Coordinates of C-alpha atoms in Angstrom, one line a residue:
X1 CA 9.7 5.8 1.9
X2 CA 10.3 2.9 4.3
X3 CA 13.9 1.1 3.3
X4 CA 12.6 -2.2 2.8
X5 CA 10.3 -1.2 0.3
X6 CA 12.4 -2.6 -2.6
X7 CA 16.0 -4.2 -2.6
X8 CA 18.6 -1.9 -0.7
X9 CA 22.9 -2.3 -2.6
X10 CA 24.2 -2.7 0.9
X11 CA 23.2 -1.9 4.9
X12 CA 24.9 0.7 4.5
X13 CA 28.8 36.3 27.5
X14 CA 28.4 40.1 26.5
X15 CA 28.7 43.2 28.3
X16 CA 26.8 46.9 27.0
X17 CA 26.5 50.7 28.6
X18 CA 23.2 51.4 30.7
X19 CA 21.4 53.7 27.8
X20 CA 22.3 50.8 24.7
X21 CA 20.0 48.7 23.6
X22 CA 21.9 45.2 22.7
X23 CA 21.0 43.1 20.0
X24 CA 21.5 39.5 20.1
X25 CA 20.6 36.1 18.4
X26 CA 18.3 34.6 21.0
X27 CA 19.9 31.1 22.4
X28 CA 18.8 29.6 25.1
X29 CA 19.6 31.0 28.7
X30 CA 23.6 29.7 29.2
X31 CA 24.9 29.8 25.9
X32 CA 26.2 33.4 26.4
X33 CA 25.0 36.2 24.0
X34 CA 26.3 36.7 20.5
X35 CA 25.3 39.5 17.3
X36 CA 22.8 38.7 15.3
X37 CA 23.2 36.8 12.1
X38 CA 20.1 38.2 9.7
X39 CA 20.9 41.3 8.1
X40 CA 17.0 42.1 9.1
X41 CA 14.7 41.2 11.3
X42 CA 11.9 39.0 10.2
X43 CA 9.3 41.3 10.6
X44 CA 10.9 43.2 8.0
X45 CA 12.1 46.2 10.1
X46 CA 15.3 47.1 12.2
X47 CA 15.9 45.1 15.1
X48 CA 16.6 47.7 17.4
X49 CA 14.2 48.6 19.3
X50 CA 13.0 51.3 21.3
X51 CA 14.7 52.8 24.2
X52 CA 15.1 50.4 27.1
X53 CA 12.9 50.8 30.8
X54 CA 14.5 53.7 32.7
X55 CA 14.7 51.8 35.7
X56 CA 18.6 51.2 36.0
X57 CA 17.8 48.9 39.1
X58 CA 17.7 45.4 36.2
X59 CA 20.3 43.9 34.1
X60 CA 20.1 43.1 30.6
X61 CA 17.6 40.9 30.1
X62 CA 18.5 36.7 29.7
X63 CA 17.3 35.5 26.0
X64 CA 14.1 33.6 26.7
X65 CA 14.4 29.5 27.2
X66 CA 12.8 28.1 24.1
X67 CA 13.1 25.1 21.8
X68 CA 13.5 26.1 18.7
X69 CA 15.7 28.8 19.8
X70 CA 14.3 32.5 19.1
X71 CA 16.2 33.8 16.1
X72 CA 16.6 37.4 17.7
X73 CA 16.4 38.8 20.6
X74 CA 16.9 42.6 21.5
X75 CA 18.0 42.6 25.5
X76 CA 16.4 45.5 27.8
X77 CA 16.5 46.4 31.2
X78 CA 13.2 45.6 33.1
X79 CA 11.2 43.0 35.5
X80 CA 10.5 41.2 32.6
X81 CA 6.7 39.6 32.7
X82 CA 5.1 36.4 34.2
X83 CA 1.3 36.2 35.4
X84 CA -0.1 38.2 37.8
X85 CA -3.5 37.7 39.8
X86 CA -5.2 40.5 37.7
X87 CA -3.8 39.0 34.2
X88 CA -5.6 38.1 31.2
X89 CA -5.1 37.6 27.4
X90 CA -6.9 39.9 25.2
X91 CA -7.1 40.2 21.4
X92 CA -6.8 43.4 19.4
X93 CA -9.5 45.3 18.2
X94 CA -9.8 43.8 14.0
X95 CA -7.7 40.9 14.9
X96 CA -10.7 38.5 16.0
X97 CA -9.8 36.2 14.0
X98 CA -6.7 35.3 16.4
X99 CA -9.9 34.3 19.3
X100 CA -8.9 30.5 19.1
X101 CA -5.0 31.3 19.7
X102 CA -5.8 33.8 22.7
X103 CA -8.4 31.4 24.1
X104 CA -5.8 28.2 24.0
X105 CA -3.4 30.5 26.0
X106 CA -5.4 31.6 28.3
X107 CA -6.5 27.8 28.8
X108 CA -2.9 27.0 29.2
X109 CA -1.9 29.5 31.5
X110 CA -5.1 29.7 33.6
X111 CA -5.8 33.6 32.6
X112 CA -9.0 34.7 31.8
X113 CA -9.6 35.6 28.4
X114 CA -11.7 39.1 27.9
X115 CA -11.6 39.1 24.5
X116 CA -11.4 42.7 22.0
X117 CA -10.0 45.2 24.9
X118 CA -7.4 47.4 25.2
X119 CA -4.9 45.2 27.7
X120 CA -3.8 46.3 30.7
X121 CA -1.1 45.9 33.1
X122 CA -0.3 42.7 33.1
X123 CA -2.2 41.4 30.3
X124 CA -1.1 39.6 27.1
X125 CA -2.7 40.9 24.1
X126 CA -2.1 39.0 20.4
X127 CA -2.8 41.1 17.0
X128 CA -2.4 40.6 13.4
X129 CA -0.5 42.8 11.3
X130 CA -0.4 43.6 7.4
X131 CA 0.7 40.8 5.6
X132 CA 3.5 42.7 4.1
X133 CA 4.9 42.9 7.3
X134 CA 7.0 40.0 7.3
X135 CA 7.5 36.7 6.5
X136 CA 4.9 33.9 6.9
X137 CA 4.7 32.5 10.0
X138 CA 6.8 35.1 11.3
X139 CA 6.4 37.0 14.7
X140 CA 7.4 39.7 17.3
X141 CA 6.9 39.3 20.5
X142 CA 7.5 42.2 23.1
X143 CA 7.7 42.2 26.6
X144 CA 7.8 46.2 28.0
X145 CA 6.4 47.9 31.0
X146 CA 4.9 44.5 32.7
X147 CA 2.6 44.0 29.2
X148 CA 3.2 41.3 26.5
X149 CA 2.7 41.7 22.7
X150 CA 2.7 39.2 20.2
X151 CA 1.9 40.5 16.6
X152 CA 2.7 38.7 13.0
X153 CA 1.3 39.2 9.4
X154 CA -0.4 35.7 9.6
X155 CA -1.9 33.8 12.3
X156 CA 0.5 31.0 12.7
X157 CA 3.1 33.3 13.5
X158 CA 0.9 34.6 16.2
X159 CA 0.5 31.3 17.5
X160 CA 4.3 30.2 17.5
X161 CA 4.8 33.7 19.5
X162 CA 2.3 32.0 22.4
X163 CA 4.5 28.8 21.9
X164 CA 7.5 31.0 22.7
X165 CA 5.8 32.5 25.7
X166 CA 4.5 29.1 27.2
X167 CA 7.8 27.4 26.6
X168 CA 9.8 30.2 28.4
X169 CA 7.2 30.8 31.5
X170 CA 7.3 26.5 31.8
X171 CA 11.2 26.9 32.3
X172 CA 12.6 30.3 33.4
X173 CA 8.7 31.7 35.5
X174 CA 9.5 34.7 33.9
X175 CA 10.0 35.7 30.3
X176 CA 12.9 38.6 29.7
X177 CA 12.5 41.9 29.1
X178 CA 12.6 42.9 25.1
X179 CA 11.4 42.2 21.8
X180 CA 12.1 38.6 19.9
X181 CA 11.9 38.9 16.0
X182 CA 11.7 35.3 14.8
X183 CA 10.6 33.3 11.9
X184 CA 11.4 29.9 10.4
X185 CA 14.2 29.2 8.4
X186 CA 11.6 26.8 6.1
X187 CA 8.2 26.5 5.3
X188 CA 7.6 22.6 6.0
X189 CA 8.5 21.2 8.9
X190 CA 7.5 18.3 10.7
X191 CA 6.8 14.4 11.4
X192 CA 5.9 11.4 8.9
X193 CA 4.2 8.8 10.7
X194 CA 3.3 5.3 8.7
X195 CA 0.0 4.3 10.3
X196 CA -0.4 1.8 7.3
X197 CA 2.0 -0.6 9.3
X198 CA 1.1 -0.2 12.9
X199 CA -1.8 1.0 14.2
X200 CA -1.9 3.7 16.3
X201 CA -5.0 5.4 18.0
X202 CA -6.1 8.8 17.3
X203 CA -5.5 9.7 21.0
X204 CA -1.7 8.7 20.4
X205 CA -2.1 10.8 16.9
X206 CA -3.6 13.6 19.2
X207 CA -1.1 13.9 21.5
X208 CA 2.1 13.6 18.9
X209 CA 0.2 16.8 17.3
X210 CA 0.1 18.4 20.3
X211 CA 4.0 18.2 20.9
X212 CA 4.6 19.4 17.6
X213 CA 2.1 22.4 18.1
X214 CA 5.0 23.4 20.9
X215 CA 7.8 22.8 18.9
X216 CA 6.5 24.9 15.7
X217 CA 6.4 22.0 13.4
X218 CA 3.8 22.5 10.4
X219 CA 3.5 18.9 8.5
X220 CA 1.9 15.7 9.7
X221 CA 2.2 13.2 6.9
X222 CA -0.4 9.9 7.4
X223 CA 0.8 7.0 5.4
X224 CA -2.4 5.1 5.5
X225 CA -2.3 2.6 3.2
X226 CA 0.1 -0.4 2.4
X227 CA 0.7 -3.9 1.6
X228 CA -0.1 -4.8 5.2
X229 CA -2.8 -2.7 5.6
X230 CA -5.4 0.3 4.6
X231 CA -6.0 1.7 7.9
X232 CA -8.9 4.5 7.2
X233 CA -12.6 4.1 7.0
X234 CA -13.9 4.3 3.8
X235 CA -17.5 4.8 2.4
X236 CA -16.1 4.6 -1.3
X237 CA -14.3 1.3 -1.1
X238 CA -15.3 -0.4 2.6
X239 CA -13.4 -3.9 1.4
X240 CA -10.8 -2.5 1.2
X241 CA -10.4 -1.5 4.9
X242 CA -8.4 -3.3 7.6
X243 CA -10.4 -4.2 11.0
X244 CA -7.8 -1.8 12.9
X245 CA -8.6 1.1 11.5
X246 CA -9.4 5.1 12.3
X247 CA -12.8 5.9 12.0
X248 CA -13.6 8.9 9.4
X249 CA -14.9 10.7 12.4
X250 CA -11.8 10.0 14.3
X251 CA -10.0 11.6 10.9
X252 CA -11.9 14.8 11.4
X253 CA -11.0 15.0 15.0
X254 CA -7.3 14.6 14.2
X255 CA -7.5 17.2 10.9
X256 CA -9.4 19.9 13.6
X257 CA -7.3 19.3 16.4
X258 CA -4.0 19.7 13.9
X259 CA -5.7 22.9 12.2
X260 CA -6.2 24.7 15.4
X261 CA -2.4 24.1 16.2
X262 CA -1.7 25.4 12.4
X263 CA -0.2 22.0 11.3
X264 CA -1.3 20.5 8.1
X265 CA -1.9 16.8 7.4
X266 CA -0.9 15.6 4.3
X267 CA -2.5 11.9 3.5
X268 CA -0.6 9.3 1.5
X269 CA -2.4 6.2 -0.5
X270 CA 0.5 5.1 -2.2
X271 CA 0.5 3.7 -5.6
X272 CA 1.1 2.2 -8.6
X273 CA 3.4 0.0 -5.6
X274 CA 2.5 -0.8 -2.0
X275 CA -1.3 -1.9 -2.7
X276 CA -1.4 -5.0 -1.5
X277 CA -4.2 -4.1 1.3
X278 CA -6.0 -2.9 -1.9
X279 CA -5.2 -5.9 -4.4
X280 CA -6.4 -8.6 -1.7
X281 CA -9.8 -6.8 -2.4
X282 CA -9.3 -6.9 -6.3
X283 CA -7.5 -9.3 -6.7
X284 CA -8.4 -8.8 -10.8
X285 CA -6.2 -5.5 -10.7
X286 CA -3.0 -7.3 -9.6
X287 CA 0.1 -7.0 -11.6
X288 CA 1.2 -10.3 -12.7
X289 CA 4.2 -11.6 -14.7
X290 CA 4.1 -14.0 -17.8
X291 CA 4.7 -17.3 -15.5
X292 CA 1.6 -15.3 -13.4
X293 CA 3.5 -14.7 -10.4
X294 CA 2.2 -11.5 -8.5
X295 CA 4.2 -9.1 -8.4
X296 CA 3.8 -8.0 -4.4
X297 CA 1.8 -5.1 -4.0
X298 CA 1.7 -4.2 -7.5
X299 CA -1.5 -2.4 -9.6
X300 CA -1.7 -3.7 -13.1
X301 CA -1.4 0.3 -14.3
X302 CA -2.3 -1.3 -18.0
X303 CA -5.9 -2.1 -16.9
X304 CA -8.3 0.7 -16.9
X305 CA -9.7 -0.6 -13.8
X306 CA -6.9 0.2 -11.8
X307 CA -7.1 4.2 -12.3
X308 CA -10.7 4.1 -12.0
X309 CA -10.3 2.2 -8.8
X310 CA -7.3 4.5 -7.2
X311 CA -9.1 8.0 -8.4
X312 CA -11.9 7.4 -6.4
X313 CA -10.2 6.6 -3.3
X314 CA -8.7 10.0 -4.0
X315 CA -11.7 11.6 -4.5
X316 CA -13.2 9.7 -1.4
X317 CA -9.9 11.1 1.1
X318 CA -9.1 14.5 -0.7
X319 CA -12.7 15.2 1.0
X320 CA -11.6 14.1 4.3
X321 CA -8.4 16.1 4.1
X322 CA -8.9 19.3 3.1
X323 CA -5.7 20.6 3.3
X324 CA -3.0 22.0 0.7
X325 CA -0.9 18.6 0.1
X326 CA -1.2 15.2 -1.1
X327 CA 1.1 12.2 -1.8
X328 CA 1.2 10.1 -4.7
X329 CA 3.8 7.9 -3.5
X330 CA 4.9 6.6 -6.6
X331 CA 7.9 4.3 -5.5
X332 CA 9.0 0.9 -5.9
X333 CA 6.5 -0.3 -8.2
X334 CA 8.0 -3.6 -8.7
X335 CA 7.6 -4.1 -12.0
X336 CA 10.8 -1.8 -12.4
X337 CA 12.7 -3.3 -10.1
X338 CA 13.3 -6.6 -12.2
X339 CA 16.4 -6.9 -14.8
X340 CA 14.1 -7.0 -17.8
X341 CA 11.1 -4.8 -16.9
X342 CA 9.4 -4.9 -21.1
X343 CA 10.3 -9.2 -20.9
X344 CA 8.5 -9.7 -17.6
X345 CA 5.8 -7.8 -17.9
X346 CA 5.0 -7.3 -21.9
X347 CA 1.1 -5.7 -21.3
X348 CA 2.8 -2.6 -19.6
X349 CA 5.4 -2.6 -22.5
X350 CA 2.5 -2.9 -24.5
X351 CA 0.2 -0.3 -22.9
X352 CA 3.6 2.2 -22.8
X353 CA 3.7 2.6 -26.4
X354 CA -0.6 3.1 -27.3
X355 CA -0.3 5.4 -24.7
X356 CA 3.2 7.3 -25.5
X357 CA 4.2 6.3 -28.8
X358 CA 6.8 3.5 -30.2
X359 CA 9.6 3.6 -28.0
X360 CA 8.1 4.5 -24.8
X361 CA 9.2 2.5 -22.0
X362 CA 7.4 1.0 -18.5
X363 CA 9.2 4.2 -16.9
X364 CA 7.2 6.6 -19.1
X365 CA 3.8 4.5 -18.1
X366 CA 4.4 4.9 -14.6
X367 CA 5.5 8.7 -14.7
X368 CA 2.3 9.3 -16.8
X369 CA 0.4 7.2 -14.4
X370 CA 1.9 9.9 -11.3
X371 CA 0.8 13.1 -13.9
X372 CA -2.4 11.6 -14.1
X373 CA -3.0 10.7 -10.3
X374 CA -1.7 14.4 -9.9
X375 CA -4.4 15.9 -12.2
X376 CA -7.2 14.1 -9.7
X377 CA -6.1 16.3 -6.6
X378 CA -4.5 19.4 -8.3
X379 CA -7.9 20.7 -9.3
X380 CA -9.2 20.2 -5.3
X381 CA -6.3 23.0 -4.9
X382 CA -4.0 20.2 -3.4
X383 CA 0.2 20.4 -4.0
X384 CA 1.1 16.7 -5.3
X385 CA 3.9 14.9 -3.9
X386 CA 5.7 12.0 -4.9
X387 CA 8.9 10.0 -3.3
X388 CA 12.3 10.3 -5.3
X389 CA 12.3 7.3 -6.5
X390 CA 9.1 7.4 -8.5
X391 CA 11.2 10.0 -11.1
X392 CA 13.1 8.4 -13.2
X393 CA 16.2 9.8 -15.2
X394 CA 15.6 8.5 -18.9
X395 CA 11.8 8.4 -19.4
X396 CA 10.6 10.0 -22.0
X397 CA 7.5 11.6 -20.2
X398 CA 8.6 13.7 -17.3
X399 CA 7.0 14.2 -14.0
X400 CA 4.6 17.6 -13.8
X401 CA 7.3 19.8 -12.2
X402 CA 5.1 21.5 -9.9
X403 CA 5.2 17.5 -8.2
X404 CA 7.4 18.3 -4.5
X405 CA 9.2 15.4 -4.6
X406 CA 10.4 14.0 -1.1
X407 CA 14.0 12.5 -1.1
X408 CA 14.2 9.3 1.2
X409 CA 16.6 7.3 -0.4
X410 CA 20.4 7.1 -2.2
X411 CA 20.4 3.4 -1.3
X412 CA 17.7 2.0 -3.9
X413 CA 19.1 0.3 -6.5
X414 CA 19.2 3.0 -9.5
X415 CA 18.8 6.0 -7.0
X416 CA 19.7 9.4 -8.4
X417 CA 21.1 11.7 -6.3
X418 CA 19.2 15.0 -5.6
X419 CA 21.5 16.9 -7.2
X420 CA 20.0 16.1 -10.3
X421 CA 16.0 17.0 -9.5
X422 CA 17.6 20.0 -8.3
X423 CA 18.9 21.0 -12.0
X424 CA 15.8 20.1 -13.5
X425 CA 14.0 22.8 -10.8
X426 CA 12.3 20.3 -9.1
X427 CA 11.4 21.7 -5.2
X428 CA 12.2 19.0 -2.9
X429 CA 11.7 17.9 1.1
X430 CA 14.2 16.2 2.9
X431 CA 13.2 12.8 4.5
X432 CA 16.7 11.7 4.4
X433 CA 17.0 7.8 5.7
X434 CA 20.8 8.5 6.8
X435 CA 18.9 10.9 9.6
X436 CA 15.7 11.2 9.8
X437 CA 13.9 7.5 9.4
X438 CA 12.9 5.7 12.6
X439 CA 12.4 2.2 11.6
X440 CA 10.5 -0.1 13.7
X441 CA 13.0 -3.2 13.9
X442 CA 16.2 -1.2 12.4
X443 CA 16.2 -4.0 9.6
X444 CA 18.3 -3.7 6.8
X445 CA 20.9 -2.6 9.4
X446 CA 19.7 0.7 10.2
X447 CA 19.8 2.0 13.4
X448 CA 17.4 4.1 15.3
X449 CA 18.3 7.9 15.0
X450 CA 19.8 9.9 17.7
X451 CA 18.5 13.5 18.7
X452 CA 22.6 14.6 19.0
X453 CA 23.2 12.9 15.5
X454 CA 20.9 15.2 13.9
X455 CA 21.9 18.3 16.2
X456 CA 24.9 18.3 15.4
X457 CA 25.2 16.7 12.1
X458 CA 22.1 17.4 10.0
X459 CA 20.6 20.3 8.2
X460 CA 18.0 20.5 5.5
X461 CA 20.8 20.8 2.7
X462 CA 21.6 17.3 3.7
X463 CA 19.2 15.3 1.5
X464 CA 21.5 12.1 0.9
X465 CA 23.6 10.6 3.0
X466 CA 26.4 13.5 5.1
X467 CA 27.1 15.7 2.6
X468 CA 24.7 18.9 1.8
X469 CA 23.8 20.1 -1.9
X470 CA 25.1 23.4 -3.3
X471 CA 23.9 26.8 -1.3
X472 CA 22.6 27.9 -4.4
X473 CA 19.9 25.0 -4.0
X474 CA 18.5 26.0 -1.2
X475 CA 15.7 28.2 -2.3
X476 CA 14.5 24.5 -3.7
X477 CA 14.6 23.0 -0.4
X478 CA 11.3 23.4 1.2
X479 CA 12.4 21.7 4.9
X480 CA 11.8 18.5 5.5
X481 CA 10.0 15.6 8.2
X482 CA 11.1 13.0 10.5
X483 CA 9.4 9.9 9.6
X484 CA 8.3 6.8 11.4
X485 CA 8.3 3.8 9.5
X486 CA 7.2 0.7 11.0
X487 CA 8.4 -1.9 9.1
X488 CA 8.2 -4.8 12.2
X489 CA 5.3 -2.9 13.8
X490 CA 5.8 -5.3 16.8
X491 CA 9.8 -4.5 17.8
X492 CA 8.2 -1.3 19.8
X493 CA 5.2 -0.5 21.9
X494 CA 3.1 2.5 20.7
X495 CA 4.3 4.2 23.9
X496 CA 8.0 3.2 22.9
X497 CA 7.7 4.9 20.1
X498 CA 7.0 8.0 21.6
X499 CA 9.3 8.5 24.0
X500 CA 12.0 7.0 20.8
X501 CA 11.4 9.9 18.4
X502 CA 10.5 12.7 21.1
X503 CA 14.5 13.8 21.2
X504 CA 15.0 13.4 17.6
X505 CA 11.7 15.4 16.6
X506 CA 13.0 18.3 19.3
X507 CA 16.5 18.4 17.4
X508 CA 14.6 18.4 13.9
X509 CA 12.7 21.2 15.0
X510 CA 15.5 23.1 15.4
X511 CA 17.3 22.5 12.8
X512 CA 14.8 23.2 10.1
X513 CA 13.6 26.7 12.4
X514 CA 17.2 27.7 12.1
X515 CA 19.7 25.7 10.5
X516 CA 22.7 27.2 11.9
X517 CA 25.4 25.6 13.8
X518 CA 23.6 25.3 17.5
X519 CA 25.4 27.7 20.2
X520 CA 23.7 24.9 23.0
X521 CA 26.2 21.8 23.3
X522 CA 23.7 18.2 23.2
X523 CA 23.8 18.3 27.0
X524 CA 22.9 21.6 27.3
X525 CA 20.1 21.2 24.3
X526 CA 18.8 18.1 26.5
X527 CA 18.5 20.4 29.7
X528 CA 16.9 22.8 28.1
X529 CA 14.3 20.3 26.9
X530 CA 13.4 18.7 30.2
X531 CA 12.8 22.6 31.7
X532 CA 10.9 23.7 28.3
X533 CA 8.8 20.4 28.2
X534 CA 9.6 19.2 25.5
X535 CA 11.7 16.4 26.5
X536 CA 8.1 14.8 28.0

């Protein structure tokens, strides 16, 4: 969540004989070539591969020039492949469902595409393997006697082996002789973007996806709605909607373009806090204290109204979104953020205990409020997600654990540390402010993130502040986003804020795609950016 949401404690090289095939972790060209660090391939099988071309008149091949770095590489001896007059991209035979990925790479290398044929020389053909093959979103690409094959168990992997292939023909012409194994290191990965705050068009949206198609990032989460403003059509609730807004069309247009690039959008209407877009349209459903003061962007969770109200915007957008995630939110509700919580605000006290029994606190009314905002989406098939904050230590009624919840914050007052979600077997994100939170203004004295600062600092076992949790968490720790927050939406241009967060978003993708200490130096990294394309 955005760090002024609620009060913050303080600002606070390699040699090998002619007939041996070499293995090596792929970094990019110049960082020298070193043994592999996976037991396995990803694919699930040995990395060695086959004997190398018997032409002795080429070196071992260079590791291809790609952001994130391949995790493998297997070096041969051969011409390597780039595109040839008589080129083309074909599909194989029971793999048409990979049509969309061969005809975008086609588009972008201006090959014709010919569809369900045996390739030729020259060609580039994509299939899909068994699923039990490898990993999700794993691949193999191979580059052998002047032909390219890209195969994977899943069609995202596919289509991060033609991001590899585009990336390394952009900077080197050529891509190496060999075969790449490579998968991710975790299954989220991507970009938060607050479009609650500042509005942004759906061509800027567009064109954000489209960088994160390149740099194999998965997750585009859509803060839409806010105290400032609600900033997405809707046919439910049309009051409720600010005049800058994105069209539902527009919505569909930004969902298609991300599912063709195999990047899911997870929406966020944040409650029971940050309403107030919401509230100025029911003004009868906002939480008050007993002088009547309102507390700021706060629903009145005590009045039925105010589910009713909230469920069927999430029955209005779940439609509109059809993919596997939604947020809840669920932080800062103000009404917990005051020394005396029961005092100030006696009808949640109240509602607590007919709803949870004597003793029951405003914590256990606002984690059963999350449960039941969680039961509305679960049954569309959606994964709920809540910020850290929202889960509180001492309630009495727990969140569902099958809630993700996304740690932001160690800095609110109160904030447990993730350590202790962990424990309980929560599965967590990592949005961690220290890194990964681009606020418009850098209020509350933070300070724009820097690509190197999260190169060489950050990993997703980071989740608070510098430190990293225990290894044995890390089957918990799903990846994480880089977030945009936009908190003075008028410190920055739109266009400022894409070139701001382009080298930060390249070093989180490669962090989360492999974790590892990088073998690039920063200045090397930023090189191999500008030649990839992905430095813009």
């Amino acid at each position: 969540m955005s760090p002024t949401r609620g009060a913050l404690v303080t600002g606070a090289a390699v040699t090998a004989a002619a007939a041996v095939v070499l293995t090596v972790v792929v970094w990019p060209e110049g960082s020298g070539s070193h043994p592999s660090r996976d037991a396995a391939s990803p694919s699930g099988t040995s990395a060695t591969a086959a004997a190398p071309s018997p032409s002795r008149s080429y070196p071992l091949s260079n590791t291809p020039s790609t952001i994130p770095a391949v995790r493998e590489h297997t070096a041969e001896r051969g011409p390597g492949w780039q595109p040839g007059k008589d080129s083309s991209i074909v599909i194989a035979k029971g793999s048409q469902v990979l049509a969309d990925e061969a005809q975008l790479l086609a588009t972008e290398l201006k090959l014709p595409y010919r569809g369900a044929e045996a390739p030729r020389e020259g060609d580039v053909e994509l299939a899909l393997g068994a699923k039990n093959k490898g990993p999700a979103e794993s691949y193999t690409l191979t580059v052998r006697d002047r032909k390219v094959k890209i195969t994977g168990p899943d069609e995202s992997g596919v289509f991060y082996g033609t991001r590899t292939l585009k990336q390394s023909l952009k900077a080197d012409k050529t891509f190496p002789e060999g075969v790449v194994n490579d998968r991710p290191d975790r299954p989220q990965r991507g970009l938060n973007l607050d479009i609650a705050r500042k509005h942004y068009s759906a061509e800027w949206i567009e064109d954000r996806i489209r960088e994160m198609g390149d740099l194999k990032l998965n997750q585009l989460g859509l803060h839409f709605s806010d105290d400032q403003a609600f900033r997405i059509e809707s046919e439910s609730h049309p009051e409720v909607v600010s005049d800058e807004a994105l069209t539902q069309d527009e919505v569909r247009r930004i969902v298609g373009l991300a599912n063709s690039l195999h990047i899911e959008v997870v929406p966020e209407i944040d409650s029971p806090g940050h309403l107030g877009a919401v509230l100025r349209a029911h003004p009868d459903l906002q939480l008050r204290n007993t002088q009547g003061r309102e507390s700021p962007g706060s629903i009145d969770i005590s009045k039925p109204g105010a589910a009713k109200l909230i469920d069927e915007l999430l029955d209005e957008y779940t439609d509109l979104f059809p993919g596997k995630y939604w947020h809840l939110g669920a932080d800062e509700y103000q009404a917990l953020m005051v020394s005396n919580p029961a005092a100030s605000y006696p009808q949640l006290q109240r509602a607590a205990e007919q709803k949870h029994g004597s003793g029951a606190t405003i914590e256990d009314l606002a984690t059963g409020w999350l449960n039941d905002r969680a039961a509305v989406v679960e049954p569309k098939g959606r994964t709920a997600k809540a910020w850290n904050d929202g889960l509180f230590r001492d309630s009495k009624v727990k969140a569902d654990k099958n809630i993700e919840i996304e740690y932001w914050t160690g800095k609110e007052i109160g904030a447990r540390p993730p350590q202790e979600y962990l424990a309980e077997g929560y599965k967590m994100l990592n949005l961690n402010d220290e890194f990964l939170y681009y606020v418009l203004g850098e209020p509350n004295e933070f300070v724009y993130p820097t690509g190197k600062r999260i190169y060489e600092q950050w990993t997703p076992m980071v989740l608070r502040g510098t430190e990293p949790v225990a290894q044995r968490y890390s089957p918990q720790i799903l990846g994480g986003r880089f977030a945009v927050w936009g908190d003075l939406p008028n410190a920055q241009t739109t266009q400022q804020v894409a070139d701001g967060i382009r080298m930060p978003l390249v070093a989180t993708s490669q962090k989360l795609w492999d974790p590892r200490k990088p073998e690039l130096t920063w200045a090397q990294f930023q090189e191999l950016a500008t030649r990839t394309g992905s430095a813009g």
